[in-house]
CSV table of N, CA and C in Angstrom, one decimal:
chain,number,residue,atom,x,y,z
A,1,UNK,N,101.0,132.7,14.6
A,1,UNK,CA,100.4,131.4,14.7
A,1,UNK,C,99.9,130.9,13.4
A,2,UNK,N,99.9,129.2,13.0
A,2,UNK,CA,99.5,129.0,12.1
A,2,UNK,C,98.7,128.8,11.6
A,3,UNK,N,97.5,128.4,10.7
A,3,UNK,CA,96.5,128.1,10.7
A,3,UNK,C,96.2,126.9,11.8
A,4,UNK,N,96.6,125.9,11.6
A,4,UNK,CA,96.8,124.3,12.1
A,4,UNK,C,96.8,124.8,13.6
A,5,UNK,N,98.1,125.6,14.2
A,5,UNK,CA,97.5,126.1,15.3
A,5,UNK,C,96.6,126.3,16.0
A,6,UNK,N,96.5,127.7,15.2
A,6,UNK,CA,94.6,127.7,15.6
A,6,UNK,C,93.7,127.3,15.8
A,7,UNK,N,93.8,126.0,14.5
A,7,UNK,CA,93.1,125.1,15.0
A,7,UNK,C,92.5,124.4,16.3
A,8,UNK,N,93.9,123.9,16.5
A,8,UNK,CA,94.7,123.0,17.8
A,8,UNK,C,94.3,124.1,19.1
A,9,UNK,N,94.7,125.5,19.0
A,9,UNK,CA,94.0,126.4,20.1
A,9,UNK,C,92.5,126.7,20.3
A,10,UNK,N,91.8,126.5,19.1
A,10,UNK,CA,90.1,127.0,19.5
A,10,UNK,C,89.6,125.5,20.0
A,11,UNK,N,90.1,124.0,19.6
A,11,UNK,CA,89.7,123.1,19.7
A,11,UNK,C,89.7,122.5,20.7
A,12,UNK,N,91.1,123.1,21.7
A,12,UNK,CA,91.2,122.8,22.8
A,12,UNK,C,90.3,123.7,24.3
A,13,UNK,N,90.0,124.9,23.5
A,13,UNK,CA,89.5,126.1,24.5
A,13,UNK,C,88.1,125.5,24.3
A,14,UNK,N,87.5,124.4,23.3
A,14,UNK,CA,86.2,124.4,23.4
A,14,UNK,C,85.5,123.9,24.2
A,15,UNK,N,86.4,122.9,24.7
A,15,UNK,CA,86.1,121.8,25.4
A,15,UNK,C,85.6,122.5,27.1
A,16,UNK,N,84.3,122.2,28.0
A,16,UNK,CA,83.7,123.0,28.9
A,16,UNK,C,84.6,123.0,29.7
A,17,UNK,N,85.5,121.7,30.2
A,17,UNK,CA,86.4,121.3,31.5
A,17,UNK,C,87.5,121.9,30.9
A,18,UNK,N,88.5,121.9,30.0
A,18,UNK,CA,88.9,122.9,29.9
A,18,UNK,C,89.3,124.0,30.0
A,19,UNK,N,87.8,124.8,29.7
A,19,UNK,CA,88.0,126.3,30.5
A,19,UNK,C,87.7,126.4,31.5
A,20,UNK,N,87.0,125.6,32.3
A,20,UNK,CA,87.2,125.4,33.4
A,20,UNK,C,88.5,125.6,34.6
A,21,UNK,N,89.2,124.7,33.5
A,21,UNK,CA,90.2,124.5,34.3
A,21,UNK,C,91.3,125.9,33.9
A,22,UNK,N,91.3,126.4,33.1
A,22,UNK,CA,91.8,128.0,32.5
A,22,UNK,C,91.4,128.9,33.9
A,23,UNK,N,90.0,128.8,34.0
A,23,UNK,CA,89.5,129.7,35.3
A,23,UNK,C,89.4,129.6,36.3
A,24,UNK,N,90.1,128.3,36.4
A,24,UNK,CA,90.5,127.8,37.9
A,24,UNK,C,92.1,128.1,38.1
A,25,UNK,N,92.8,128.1,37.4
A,25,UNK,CA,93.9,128.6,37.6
A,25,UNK,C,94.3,130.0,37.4
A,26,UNK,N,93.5,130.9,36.8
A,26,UNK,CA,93.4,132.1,36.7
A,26,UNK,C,93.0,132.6,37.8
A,27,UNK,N,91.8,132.2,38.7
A,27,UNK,CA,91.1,132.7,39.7
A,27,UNK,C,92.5,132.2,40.9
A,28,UNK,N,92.9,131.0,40.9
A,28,UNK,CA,93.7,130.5,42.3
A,28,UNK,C,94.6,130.7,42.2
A,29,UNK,N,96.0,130.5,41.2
A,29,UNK,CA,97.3,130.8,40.8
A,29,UNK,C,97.1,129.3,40.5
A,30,UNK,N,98.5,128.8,40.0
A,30,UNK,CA,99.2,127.8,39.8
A,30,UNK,C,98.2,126.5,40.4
A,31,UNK,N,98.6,125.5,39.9
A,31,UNK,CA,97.8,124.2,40.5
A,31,UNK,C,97.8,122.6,40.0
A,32,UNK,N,97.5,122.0,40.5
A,32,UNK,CA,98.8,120.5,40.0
A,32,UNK,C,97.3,119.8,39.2
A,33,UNK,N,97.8,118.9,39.0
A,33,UNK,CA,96.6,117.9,38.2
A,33,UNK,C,95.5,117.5,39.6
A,34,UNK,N,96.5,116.9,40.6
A,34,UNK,CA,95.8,116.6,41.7
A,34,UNK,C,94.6,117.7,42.3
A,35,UNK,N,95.2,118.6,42.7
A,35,UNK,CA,94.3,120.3,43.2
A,35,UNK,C,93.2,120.3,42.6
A,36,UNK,N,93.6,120.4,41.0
A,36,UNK,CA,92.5,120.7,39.8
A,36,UNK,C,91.5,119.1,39.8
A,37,UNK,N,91.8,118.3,40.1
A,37,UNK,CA,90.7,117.3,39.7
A,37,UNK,C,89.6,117.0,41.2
A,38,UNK,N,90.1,117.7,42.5
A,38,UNK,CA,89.0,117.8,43.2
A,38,UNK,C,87.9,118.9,42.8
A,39,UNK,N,88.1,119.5,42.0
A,39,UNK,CA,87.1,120.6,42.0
A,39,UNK,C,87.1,120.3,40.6
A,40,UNK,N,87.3,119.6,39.8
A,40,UNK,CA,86.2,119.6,38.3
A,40,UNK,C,85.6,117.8,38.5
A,41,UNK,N,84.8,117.4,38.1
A,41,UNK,CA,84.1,116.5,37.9
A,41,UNK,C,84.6,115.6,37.0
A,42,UNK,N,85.9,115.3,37.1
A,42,UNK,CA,86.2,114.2,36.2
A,42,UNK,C,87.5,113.8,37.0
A,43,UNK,N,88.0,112.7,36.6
A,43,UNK,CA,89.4,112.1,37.0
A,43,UNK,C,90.6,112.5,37.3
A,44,UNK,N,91.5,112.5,38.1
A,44,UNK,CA,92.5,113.3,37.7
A,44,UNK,C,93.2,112.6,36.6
A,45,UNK,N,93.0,111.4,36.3
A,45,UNK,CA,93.8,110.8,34.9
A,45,UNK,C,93.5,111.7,33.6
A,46,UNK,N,91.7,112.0,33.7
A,46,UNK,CA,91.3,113.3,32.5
A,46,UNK,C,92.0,114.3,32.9
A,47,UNK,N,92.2,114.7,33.9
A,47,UNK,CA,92.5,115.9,34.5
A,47,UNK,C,94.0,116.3,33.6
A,48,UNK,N,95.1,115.3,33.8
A,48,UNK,CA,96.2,115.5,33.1
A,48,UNK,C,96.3,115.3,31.7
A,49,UNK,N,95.1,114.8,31.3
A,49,UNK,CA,95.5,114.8,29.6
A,49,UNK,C,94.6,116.7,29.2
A,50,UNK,N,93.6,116.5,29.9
A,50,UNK,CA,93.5,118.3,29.7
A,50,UNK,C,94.3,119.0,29.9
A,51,UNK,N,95.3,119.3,30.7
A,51,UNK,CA,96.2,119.9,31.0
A,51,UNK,C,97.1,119.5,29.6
A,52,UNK,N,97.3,118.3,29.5
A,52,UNK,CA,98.4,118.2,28.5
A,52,UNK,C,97.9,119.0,26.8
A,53,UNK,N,96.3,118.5,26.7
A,53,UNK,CA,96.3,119.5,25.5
A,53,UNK,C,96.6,121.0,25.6
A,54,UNK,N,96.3,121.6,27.0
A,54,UNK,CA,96.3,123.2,27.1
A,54,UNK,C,97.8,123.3,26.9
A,55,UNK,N,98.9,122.3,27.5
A,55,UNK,CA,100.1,122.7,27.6
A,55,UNK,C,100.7,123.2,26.2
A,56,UNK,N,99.9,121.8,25.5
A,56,UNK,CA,100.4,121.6,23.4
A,56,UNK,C,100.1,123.0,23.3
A,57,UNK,N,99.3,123.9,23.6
A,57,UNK,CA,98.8,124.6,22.4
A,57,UNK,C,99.2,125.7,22.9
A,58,UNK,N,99.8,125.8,24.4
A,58,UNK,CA,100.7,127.1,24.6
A,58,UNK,C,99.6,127.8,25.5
A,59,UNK,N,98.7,127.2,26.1
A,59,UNK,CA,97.7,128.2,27.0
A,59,UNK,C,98.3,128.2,28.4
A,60,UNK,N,98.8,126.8,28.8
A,60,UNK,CA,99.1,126.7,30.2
A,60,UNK,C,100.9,126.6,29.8
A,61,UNK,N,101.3,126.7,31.1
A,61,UNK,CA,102.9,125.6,31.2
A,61,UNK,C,103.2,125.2,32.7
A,62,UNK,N,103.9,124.4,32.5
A,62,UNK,CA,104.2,123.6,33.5
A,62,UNK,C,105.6,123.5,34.6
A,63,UNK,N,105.5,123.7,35.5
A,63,UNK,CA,106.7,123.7,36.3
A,63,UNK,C,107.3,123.0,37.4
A,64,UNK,N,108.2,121.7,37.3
A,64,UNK,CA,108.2,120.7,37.9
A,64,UNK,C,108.4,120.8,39.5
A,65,UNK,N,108.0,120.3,40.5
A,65,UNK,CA,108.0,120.4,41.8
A,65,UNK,C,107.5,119.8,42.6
A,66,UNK,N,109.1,118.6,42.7
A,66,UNK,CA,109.0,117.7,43.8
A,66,UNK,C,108.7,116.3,42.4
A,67,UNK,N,107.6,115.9,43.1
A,67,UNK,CA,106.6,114.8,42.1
A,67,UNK,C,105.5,115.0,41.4
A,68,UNK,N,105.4,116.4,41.6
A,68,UNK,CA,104.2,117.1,41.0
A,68,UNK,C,104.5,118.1,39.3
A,69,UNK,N,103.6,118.5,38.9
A,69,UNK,CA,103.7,119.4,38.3
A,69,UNK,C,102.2,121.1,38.5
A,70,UNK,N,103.3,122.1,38.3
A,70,UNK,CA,102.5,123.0,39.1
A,70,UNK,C,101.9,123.8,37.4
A,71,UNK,N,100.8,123.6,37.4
A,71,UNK,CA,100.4,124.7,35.6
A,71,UNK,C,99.9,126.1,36.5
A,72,UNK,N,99.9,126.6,35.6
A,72,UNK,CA,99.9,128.0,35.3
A,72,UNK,C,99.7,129.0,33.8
A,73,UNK,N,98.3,129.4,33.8
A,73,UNK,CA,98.0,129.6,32.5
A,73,UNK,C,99.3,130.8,32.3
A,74,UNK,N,99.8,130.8,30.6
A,74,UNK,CA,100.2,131.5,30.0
A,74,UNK,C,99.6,132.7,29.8
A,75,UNK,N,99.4,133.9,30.1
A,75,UNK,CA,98.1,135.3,30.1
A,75,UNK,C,99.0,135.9,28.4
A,76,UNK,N,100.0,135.6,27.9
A,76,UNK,CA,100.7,136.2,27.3
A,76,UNK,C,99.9,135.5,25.6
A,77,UNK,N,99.7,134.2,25.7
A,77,UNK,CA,99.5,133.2,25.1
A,77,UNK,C,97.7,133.3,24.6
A,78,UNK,N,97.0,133.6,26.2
A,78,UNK,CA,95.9,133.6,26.2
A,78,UNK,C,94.9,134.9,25.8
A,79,UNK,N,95.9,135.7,26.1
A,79,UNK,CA,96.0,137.4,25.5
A,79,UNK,C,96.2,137.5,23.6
A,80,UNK,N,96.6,136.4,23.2
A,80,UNK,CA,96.9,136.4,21.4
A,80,UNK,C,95.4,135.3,20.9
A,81,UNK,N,95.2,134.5,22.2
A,81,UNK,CA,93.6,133.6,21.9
A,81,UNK,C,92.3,134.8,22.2
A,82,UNK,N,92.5,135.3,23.1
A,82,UNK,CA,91.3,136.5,22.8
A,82,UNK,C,91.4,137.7,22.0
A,83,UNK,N,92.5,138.0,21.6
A,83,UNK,CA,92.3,138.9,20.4
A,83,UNK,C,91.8,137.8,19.2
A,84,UNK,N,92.0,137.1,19.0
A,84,UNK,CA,92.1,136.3,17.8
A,84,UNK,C,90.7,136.1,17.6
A,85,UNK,N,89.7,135.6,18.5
A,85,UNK,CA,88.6,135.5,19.1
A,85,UNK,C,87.7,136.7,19.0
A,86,UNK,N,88.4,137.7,19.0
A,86,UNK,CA,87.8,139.3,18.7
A,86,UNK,C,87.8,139.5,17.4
A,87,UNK,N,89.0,139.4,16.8
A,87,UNK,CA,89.0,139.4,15.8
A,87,UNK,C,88.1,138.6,14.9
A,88,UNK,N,87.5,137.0,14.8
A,88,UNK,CA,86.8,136.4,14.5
A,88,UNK,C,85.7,137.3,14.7
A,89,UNK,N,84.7,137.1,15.5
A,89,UNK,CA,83.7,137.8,16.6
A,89,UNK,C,83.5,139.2,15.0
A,90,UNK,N,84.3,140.3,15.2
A,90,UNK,CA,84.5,141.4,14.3
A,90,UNK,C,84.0,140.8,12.7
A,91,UNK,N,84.8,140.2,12.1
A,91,UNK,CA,84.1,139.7,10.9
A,91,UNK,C,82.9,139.1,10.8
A,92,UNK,N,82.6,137.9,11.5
A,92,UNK,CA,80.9,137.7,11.7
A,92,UNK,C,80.0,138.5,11.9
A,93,UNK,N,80.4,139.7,12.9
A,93,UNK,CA,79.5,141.1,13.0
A,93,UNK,C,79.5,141.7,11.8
A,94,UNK,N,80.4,141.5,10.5
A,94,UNK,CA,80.2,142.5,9.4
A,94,UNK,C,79.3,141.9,7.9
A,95,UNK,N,80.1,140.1,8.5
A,95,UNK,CA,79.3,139.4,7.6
A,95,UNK,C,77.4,139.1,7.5
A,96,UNK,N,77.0,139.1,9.0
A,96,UNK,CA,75.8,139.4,9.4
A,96,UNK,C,75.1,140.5,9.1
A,97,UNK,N,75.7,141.5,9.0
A,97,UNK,CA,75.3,143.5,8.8
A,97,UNK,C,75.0,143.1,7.6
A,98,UNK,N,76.5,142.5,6.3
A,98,UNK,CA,75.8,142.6,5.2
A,98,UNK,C,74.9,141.5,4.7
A,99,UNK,N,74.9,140.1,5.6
A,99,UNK,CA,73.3,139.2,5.4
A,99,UNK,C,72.1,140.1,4.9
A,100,UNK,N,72.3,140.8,6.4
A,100,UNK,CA,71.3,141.3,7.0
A,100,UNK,C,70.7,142.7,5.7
A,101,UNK,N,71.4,143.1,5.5
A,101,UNK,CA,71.4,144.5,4.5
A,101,UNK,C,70.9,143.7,3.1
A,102,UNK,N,71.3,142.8,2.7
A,102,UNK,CA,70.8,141.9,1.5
A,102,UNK,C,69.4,141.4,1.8
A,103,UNK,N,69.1,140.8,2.8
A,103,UNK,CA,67.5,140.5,3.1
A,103,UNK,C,66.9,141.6,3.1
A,104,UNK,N,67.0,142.7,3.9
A,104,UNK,CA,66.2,143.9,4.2
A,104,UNK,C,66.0,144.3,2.3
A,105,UNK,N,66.7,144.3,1.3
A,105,UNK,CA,66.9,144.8,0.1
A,105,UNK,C,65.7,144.0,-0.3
A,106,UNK,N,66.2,142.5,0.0
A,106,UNK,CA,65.1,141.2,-1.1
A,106,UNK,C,63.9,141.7,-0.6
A,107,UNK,N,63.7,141.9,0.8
A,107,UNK,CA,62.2,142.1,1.2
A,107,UNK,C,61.5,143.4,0.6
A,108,UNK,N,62.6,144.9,0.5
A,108,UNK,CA,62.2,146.1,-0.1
A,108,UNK,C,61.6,145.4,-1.9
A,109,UNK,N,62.4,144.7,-1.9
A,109,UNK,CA,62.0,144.5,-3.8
A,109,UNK,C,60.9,144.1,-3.7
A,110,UNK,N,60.7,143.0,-3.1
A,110,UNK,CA,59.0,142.2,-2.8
A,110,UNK,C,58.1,143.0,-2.6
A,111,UNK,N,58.2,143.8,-1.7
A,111,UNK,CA,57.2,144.4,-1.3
A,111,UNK,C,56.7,145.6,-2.3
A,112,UNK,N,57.7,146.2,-2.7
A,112,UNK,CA,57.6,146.9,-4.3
A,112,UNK,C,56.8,146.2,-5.1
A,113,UNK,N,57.1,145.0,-5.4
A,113,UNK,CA,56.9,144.1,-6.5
A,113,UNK,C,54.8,144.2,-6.2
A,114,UNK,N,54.5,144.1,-4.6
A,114,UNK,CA,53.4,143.2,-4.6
A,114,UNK,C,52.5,144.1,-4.9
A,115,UNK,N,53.3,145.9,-4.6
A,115,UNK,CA,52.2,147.0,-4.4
A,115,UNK,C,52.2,147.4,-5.9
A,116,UNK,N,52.6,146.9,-6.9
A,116,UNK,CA,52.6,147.7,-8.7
A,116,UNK,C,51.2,146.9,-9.0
C-alpha cells in the first residue's frame, strides 16, 4: 500500500458509521445499502456513499444482485488495516518509553540540581 492509501484507508475507518457498518457486516454476513441503513442512524443515501468510500479503499466489495448490491467486508484487506494499525500502535509505544525515559532523566537532573 501506498502512502496516499493509507491515507484514504485510516480516513475512511475513522469515520464512527463507518465502522459501524464494518461490524455490522462482520457480525451478519453480507448486506445491501438498504439492510445497513435500518440499523444505523442515517440515510440510506449516506448509507451508500459510506459504503462507496469503504469499497475505494478495499475494505468492503460489492456483488451485484438483482437491483441491489450485496457488500461484504474484505477480512483479507482488513487483516493488512489492523496489522498496519499495530504496527503504528508499536512505534508510539516506543516513542512514549523514550518521552518518557527523557522526562524521568530532566526530573533526576533537577532534583540533583536542587539537593547541591
Amino acid at each position: 500500500m501506498s502512502t496516499v492509501a493509507d491515507d484514504e484507508l485510516w480516513s475512511a475507518v475513522g469515520d464512527p458509521i463507518r465502522r459501524t457498518m464494518i461490524d455490522l457486516l462482520l457480525s451478519d454476513g453480507p448486506g445491501t445499502a438498504t439492510s445497513l441503513s435500518r440499523r444505523l442512524p442515517v440515510t440510506r443515501q449516506a448509507v451508500s456513499k459510506h459504503l462507496a468510500v469503504l469499497d475505494r479503499v478495499g475494505l468492503i466489495h460489492a456483488e451485484p444482485a438483482g437491483r441491489e448490491r450485496h457488500y461484504q467486508v474484505d477480512e483479507a484487506q482488513l487483516a493488512r488495516a489492523v496489522a498496519q494499525l499495530s504496527a503504528v500502535g508499536s512505534t508510539w509505544d516506543a516513542r512514549l518509553r523514550r518521552i518518557k525515559r527523557i522526562a524521568e532523566a530532566i526530573e533526576r537532573t533537577r532534583t540533583n540540581d536542587e539537593g547541591d
